[in-house]
C-alpha cells in the first residue's frame, strides 16, 4: 500500500551511520514509549510515517540499521500487524488512518485483529540482565527473547514472509534477492541456558 525510501544519516561524533526511513520523528516526546502492540502505537507509526513499508493488509514493516564501517552496531526490525481487518476495495481512494478513525466502536469490535507485533532489536550498549544484546520482543514490551545474533535484512524478510505470508514468499522471487551478510553470535552463556532463538548461518 505504501513504501518509503531510506536514507543514510551520518553521526560524526559516534562515527556511525544510521540507515532508516526517510521521515524523521517530529517530536520524540510524542512517541508512545509505554505502548507495545496497541492501536495507539500502530496509529502513531502510521500517521507519522514511521515505517519502511505498509503491506496490503495494513501491516507495517520497520527496518533501521546503525553501521560503523561495515559492522552492524544496532538495529530495529519490526513487523506490526494492522489492528483492524479491511478489504482492499474499502481502501480505494481512502487513507488507512482516516478509515480506522471513522470506525464506530461496534465496527471495531467486528474488525479487531488480535495479532501481536514482533520486533527484533540489537543494541549491545544496553545489554544487561533481562535485556540481551540481540532479542525478539512480542506480545509485551517486557518480553525479550534472546536471539543468537543481529538479524540480517534477508533473514528478517524471510522470517516475516515465509511465516505470515507463505504464498507471497513462494511466488515473489524478488523477496529472495535481498542482500545477505553474516554476523557473529552475541548470545551469552547464561541466555543459552534459557529458551532462545537460534539458527545456523
mmCIF file of C-alpha atoms in Angstrom:
data_model
loop_
_atom_site.group_PDB
_atom_site.id
_atom_site.type_symbol
_atom_site.label_atom_id
_atom_site.label_comp_id
_atom_site.label_asym_id
_atom_site.label_seq_id
_atom_site.Cartn_x
_atom_site.Cartn_y
_atom_site.Cartn_z
ATOM 1 C CA UNK A 1 0.000 0.000 0.000
ATOM 2 C CA UNK A 2 2.873 2.363 0.753
ATOM 3 C CA UNK A 3 6.662 2.380 0.864
ATOM 4 C CA UNK A 4 9.394 4.814 1.763
ATOM 5 C CA UNK A 5 12.870 5.419 0.532
ATOM 6 C CA UNK A 6 15.605 5.067 3.130
ATOM 7 C CA UNK A 7 18.439 7.438 3.875
ATOM 8 C CA UNK A 8 21.870 7.238 5.444
ATOM 9 C CA UNK A 9 22.371 9.746 8.274
ATOM 10 C CA UNK A 10 25.996 10.060 9.424
ATOM 11 C CA UNK A 11 26.805 10.677 13.091
ATOM 12 C CA UNK A 12 30.278 12.155 13.114
ATOM 13 C CA UNK A 13 30.693 12.052 16.896
ATOM 14 C CA UNK A 14 29.930 8.333 17.106
ATOM 15 C CA UNK A 15 31.493 7.599 13.712
ATOM 16 C CA UNK A 16 28.381 5.657 12.746
ATOM 17 C CA UNK A 17 25.733 5.892 10.027
ATOM 18 C CA UNK A 18 22.024 5.364 10.640
ATOM 19 C CA UNK A 19 20.170 3.817 7.701
ATOM 20 C CA UNK A 20 16.443 4.349 8.200
ATOM 21 C CA UNK A 21 13.161 5.502 6.635
ATOM 22 C CA UNK A 22 13.170 8.986 5.190
ATOM 23 C CA UNK A 23 10.615 10.623 7.520
ATOM 24 C CA UNK A 24 12.188 11.782 10.786
ATOM 25 C CA UNK A 25 10.225 11.563 14.023
ATOM 26 C CA UNK A 26 8.797 15.090 14.502
ATOM 27 C CA UNK A 27 8.841 15.063 18.296
ATOM 28 C CA UNK A 28 10.262 12.240 20.375
ATOM 29 C CA UNK A 29 8.200 13.415 23.348
ATOM 30 C CA UNK A 30 5.051 12.461 21.415
ATOM 31 C CA UNK A 31 6.249 8.875 20.924
ATOM 32 C CA UNK A 32 4.127 6.386 22.939
ATOM 33 C CA UNK A 33 7.114 4.835 24.756
ATOM 34 C CA UNK A 34 4.909 2.895 27.178
ATOM 35 C CA UNK A 35 2.964 1.226 24.363
ATOM 36 C CA UNK A 36 3.620 -2.034 22.545
ATOM 37 C CA UNK A 37 1.289 -3.709 20.048
ATOM 38 C CA UNK A 38 -1.557 -1.277 20.773
ATOM 39 C CA UNK A 39 -3.881 0.663 18.493
ATOM 40 C CA UNK A 40 -2.260 3.887 19.736
ATOM 41 C CA UNK A 41 1.231 2.748 18.787
ATOM 42 C CA UNK A 42 0.113 1.489 15.374
ATOM 43 C CA UNK A 43 -1.679 4.753 14.511
ATOM 44 C CA UNK A 44 1.297 6.793 15.733
ATOM 45 C CA UNK A 45 3.637 4.925 13.383
ATOM 46 C CA UNK A 46 1.156 5.199 10.517
ATOM 47 C CA UNK A 47 0.306 8.903 10.983
ATOM 48 C CA UNK A 48 3.960 9.931 11.434
ATOM 49 C CA UNK A 49 5.162 7.642 8.633
ATOM 50 C CA UNK A 50 7.482 5.719 10.929
ATOM 51 C CA UNK A 51 7.755 2.695 8.673
ATOM 52 C CA UNK A 52 9.677 1.224 5.777
ATOM 53 C CA UNK A 53 6.693 -0.457 4.146
ATOM 54 C CA UNK A 54 2.910 -0.781 4.534
ATOM 55 C CA UNK A 55 1.652 -4.113 3.236
ATOM 56 C CA UNK A 56 -1.738 -4.652 1.568
ATOM 57 C CA UNK A 57 -3.286 -5.834 4.817
ATOM 58 C CA UNK A 58 -2.080 -2.688 6.617
ATOM 59 C CA UNK A 59 0.822 -4.374 8.422
ATOM 60 C CA UNK A 60 3.867 -2.147 8.912
ATOM 61 C CA UNK A 61 7.461 -3.198 8.398
ATOM 62 C CA UNK A 62 10.235 -1.191 10.024
ATOM 63 C CA UNK A 63 13.911 -1.659 9.185
ATOM 64 C CA UNK A 64 16.638 0.547 10.664
ATOM 65 C CA UNK A 65 20.343 -0.212 10.988
ATOM 66 C CA UNK A 66 23.247 1.689 12.528
ATOM 67 C CA UNK A 67 26.587 0.885 10.922
ATOM 68 C CA UNK A 68 30.171 1.507 11.934
ATOM 69 C CA UNK A 69 32.028 0.956 8.708
ATOM 70 C CA UNK A 70 30.598 -2.368 7.521
ATOM 71 C CA UNK A 71 29.738 -3.552 11.031
ATOM 72 C CA UNK A 72 26.150 -3.502 12.333
ATOM 73 C CA UNK A 73 26.191 -1.934 15.804
ATOM 74 C CA UNK A 74 22.414 -1.502 16.274
ATOM 75 C CA UNK A 75 19.185 -2.421 14.531
ATOM 76 C CA UNK A 76 15.400 -2.276 14.827
ATOM 77 C CA UNK A 77 13.401 -4.690 12.665
ATOM 78 C CA UNK A 78 9.673 -4.807 13.336
ATOM 79 C CA UNK A 79 6.517 -6.381 11.950
ATOM 80 C CA UNK A 80 3.412 -4.584 13.216
ATOM 81 C CA UNK A 81 0.106 -6.093 12.041
ATOM 82 C CA UNK A 82 -2.832 -3.790 11.392
ATOM 83 C CA UNK A 83 -5.185 -3.936 14.401
ATOM 84 C CA UNK A 84 -8.315 -3.980 12.190
ATOM 85 C CA UNK A 85 -9.385 -6.088 9.218
ATOM 86 C CA UNK A 86 -10.421 -4.457 5.941
ATOM 87 C CA UNK A 87 -10.673 -5.275 2.255
ATOM 88 C CA UNK A 88 -8.606 -3.680 -0.499
ATOM 89 C CA UNK A 89 -11.835 -2.471 -2.121
ATOM 90 C CA UNK A 90 -12.592 -0.440 1.017
ATOM 91 C CA UNK A 91 -9.234 1.293 0.671
ATOM 92 C CA UNK A 92 -9.819 2.700 -2.825
ATOM 93 C CA UNK A 93 -9.299 6.453 -2.515
ATOM 94 C CA UNK A 94 -9.190 6.220 1.282
ATOM 95 C CA UNK A 95 -6.329 6.911 3.699
ATOM 96 C CA UNK A 96 -5.936 3.957 6.074
ATOM 97 C CA UNK A 97 -5.623 6.056 9.247
ATOM 98 C CA UNK A 98 -8.777 8.013 8.280
ATOM 99 C CA UNK A 99 -10.618 4.746 7.651
ATOM 100 C CA UNK A 100 -9.683 3.434 11.107
ATOM 101 C CA UNK A 101 -10.552 6.742 12.804
ATOM 102 C CA UNK A 102 -14.025 6.687 11.217
ATOM 103 C CA UNK A 103 -14.892 3.227 12.556
ATOM 104 C CA UNK A 104 -17.547 3.089 15.245
ATOM 105 C CA UNK A 105 -16.964 1.064 18.432
ATOM 106 C CA UNK A 106 -19.285 -1.608 17.002
ATOM 107 C CA UNK A 107 -17.280 -1.674 13.749
ATOM 108 C CA UNK A 108 -14.033 -2.050 15.668
ATOM 109 C CA UNK A 109 -15.428 -4.988 17.655
ATOM 110 C CA UNK A 110 -16.299 -6.735 14.381
ATOM 111 C CA UNK A 111 -12.996 -5.920 12.677
ATOM 112 C CA UNK A 112 -10.471 -6.085 15.512
ATOM 113 C CA UNK A 113 -7.483 -8.335 14.832
ATOM 114 C CA UNK A 114 -5.623 -9.687 17.865
ATOM 115 C CA UNK A 115 -2.213 -10.217 16.298
ATOM 116 C CA UNK A 116 0.906 -9.269 18.204
ATOM 117 C CA UNK A 117 3.713 -7.218 16.784
ATOM 118 C CA UNK A 118 7.171 -8.770 16.771
ATOM 119 C CA UNK A 119 10.358 -6.732 16.914
ATOM 120 C CA UNK A 120 13.988 -7.774 16.635
ATOM 121 C CA UNK A 121 16.364 -5.384 18.388
ATOM 122 C CA UNK A 122 20.130 -5.331 18.540
ATOM 123 C CA UNK A 123 21.714 -2.874 20.961
ATOM 124 C CA UNK A 124 24.846 -4.151 22.724
ATOM 125 C CA UNK A 125 25.286 -0.853 24.584
ATOM 126 C CA UNK A 126 22.061 -1.556 26.510
ATOM 127 C CA UNK A 127 22.773 -5.229 27.156
ATOM 128 C CA UNK A 128 22.295 -6.479 30.694
ATOM 129 C CA UNK A 129 20.213 -8.834 32.845
ATOM 130 C CA UNK A 130 16.809 -9.420 31.213
ATOM 131 C CA UNK A 131 17.956 -7.313 28.249
ATOM 132 C CA UNK A 132 20.017 -9.411 25.800
ATOM 133 C CA UNK A 133 22.085 -7.514 23.234
ATOM 134 C CA UNK A 134 20.055 -9.194 20.466
ATOM 135 C CA UNK A 135 16.462 -10.103 21.308
ATOM 136 C CA UNK A 136 12.935 -10.509 19.998
ATOM 137 C CA UNK A 137 10.023 -8.694 21.632
ATOM 138 C CA UNK A 138 6.462 -9.892 21.190
ATOM 139 C CA UNK A 139 3.139 -9.539 22.959
ATOM 140 C CA UNK A 140 4.544 -7.352 25.766
ATOM 141 C CA UNK A 141 7.365 -4.823 25.949
ATOM 142 C CA UNK A 142 8.950 -6.700 28.879
ATOM 143 C CA UNK A 143 9.217 -9.907 26.817
ATOM 144 C CA UNK A 144 12.769 -10.070 25.453
ATOM 145 C CA UNK A 145 13.661 -13.462 23.998
ATOM 146 C CA UNK A 146 17.420 -13.875 23.449
ATOM 147 C CA UNK A 147 18.463 -14.126 19.777
ATOM 148 C CA UNK A 148 21.771 -15.668 18.703
ATOM 149 C CA UNK A 149 22.999 -12.659 16.690
ATOM 150 C CA UNK A 150 21.985 -9.439 14.989
ATOM 151 C CA UNK A 151 19.480 -10.163 12.238
ATOM 152 C CA UNK A 152 20.390 -9.577 8.622
ATOM 153 C CA UNK A 153 17.705 -7.925 6.495
ATOM 154 C CA UNK A 154 17.299 -11.040 4.365
ATOM 155 C CA UNK A 155 16.773 -13.175 7.455
ATOM 156 C CA UNK A 156 14.122 -10.771 8.746
ATOM 157 C CA UNK A 157 12.307 -10.672 5.390
ATOM 158 C CA UNK A 158 12.438 -14.463 5.126
ATOM 159 C CA UNK A 159 11.095 -14.880 8.663
ATOM 160 C CA UNK A 160 8.173 -12.480 8.155
ATOM 161 C CA UNK A 161 7.061 -13.515 4.691
ATOM 162 C CA UNK A 162 7.665 -17.251 4.964
ATOM 163 C CA UNK A 163 5.731 -17.435 8.253
ATOM 164 C CA UNK A 164 2.967 -14.844 7.809
ATOM 165 C CA UNK A 165 2.661 -14.637 4.000
ATOM 166 C CA UNK A 166 3.887 -18.043 2.745
ATOM 167 C CA UNK A 167 2.121 -17.932 -0.633
ATOM 168 C CA UNK A 168 3.589 -14.489 -1.345
ATOM 169 C CA UNK A 169 7.040 -15.699 -0.281
ATOM 170 C CA UNK A 170 6.816 -18.604 -2.712
ATOM 171 C CA UNK A 171 5.550 -16.528 -5.640
ATOM 172 C CA UNK A 172 7.614 -13.335 -5.332
ATOM 173 C CA UNK A 173 11.198 -14.310 -6.045
ATOM 174 C CA UNK A 174 12.305 -10.672 -5.727
ATOM 175 C CA UNK A 175 11.944 -11.118 -1.948
ATOM 176 C CA UNK A 176 14.625 -13.804 -2.083
ATOM 177 C CA UNK A 177 17.096 -11.454 -3.764
ATOM 178 C CA UNK A 178 17.613 -9.142 -0.773
ATOM 179 C CA UNK A 179 21.281 -8.939 0.154
ATOM 180 C CA UNK A 180 22.826 -11.334 2.621
ATOM 181 C CA UNK A 181 25.517 -10.940 5.262
ATOM 182 C CA UNK A 182 26.695 -12.833 8.317
ATOM 183 C CA UNK A 183 27.016 -11.641 11.878
ATOM 184 C CA UNK A 184 28.939 -13.232 14.689
ATOM 185 C CA UNK A 185 26.905 -14.654 17.535
ATOM 186 C CA UNK A 186 26.451 -12.407 20.564
ATOM 187 C CA UNK A 187 24.252 -14.577 22.782
ATOM 188 C CA UNK A 188 25.670 -15.126 26.268
ATOM 189 C CA UNK A 189 26.267 -18.448 28.001
ATOM 190 C CA UNK A 190 23.572 -17.518 30.530
ATOM 191 C CA UNK A 191 20.998 -16.882 27.782
ATOM 192 C CA UNK A 192 21.928 -20.157 26.095
ATOM 193 C CA UNK A 193 20.612 -21.981 29.163
ATOM 194 C CA UNK A 194 17.147 -20.435 28.740
ATOM 195 C CA UNK A 195 14.719 -20.514 25.823
ATOM 196 C CA UNK A 196 16.161 -18.527 22.926
ATOM 197 C CA UNK A 197 16.101 -18.161 19.129
ATOM 198 C CA UNK A 198 18.947 -19.857 17.318
ATOM 199 C CA UNK A 199 19.703 -20.815 13.707
ATOM 200 C CA UNK A 200 22.692 -21.974 11.696
ATOM 201 C CA UNK A 201 24.044 -19.143 9.487
#
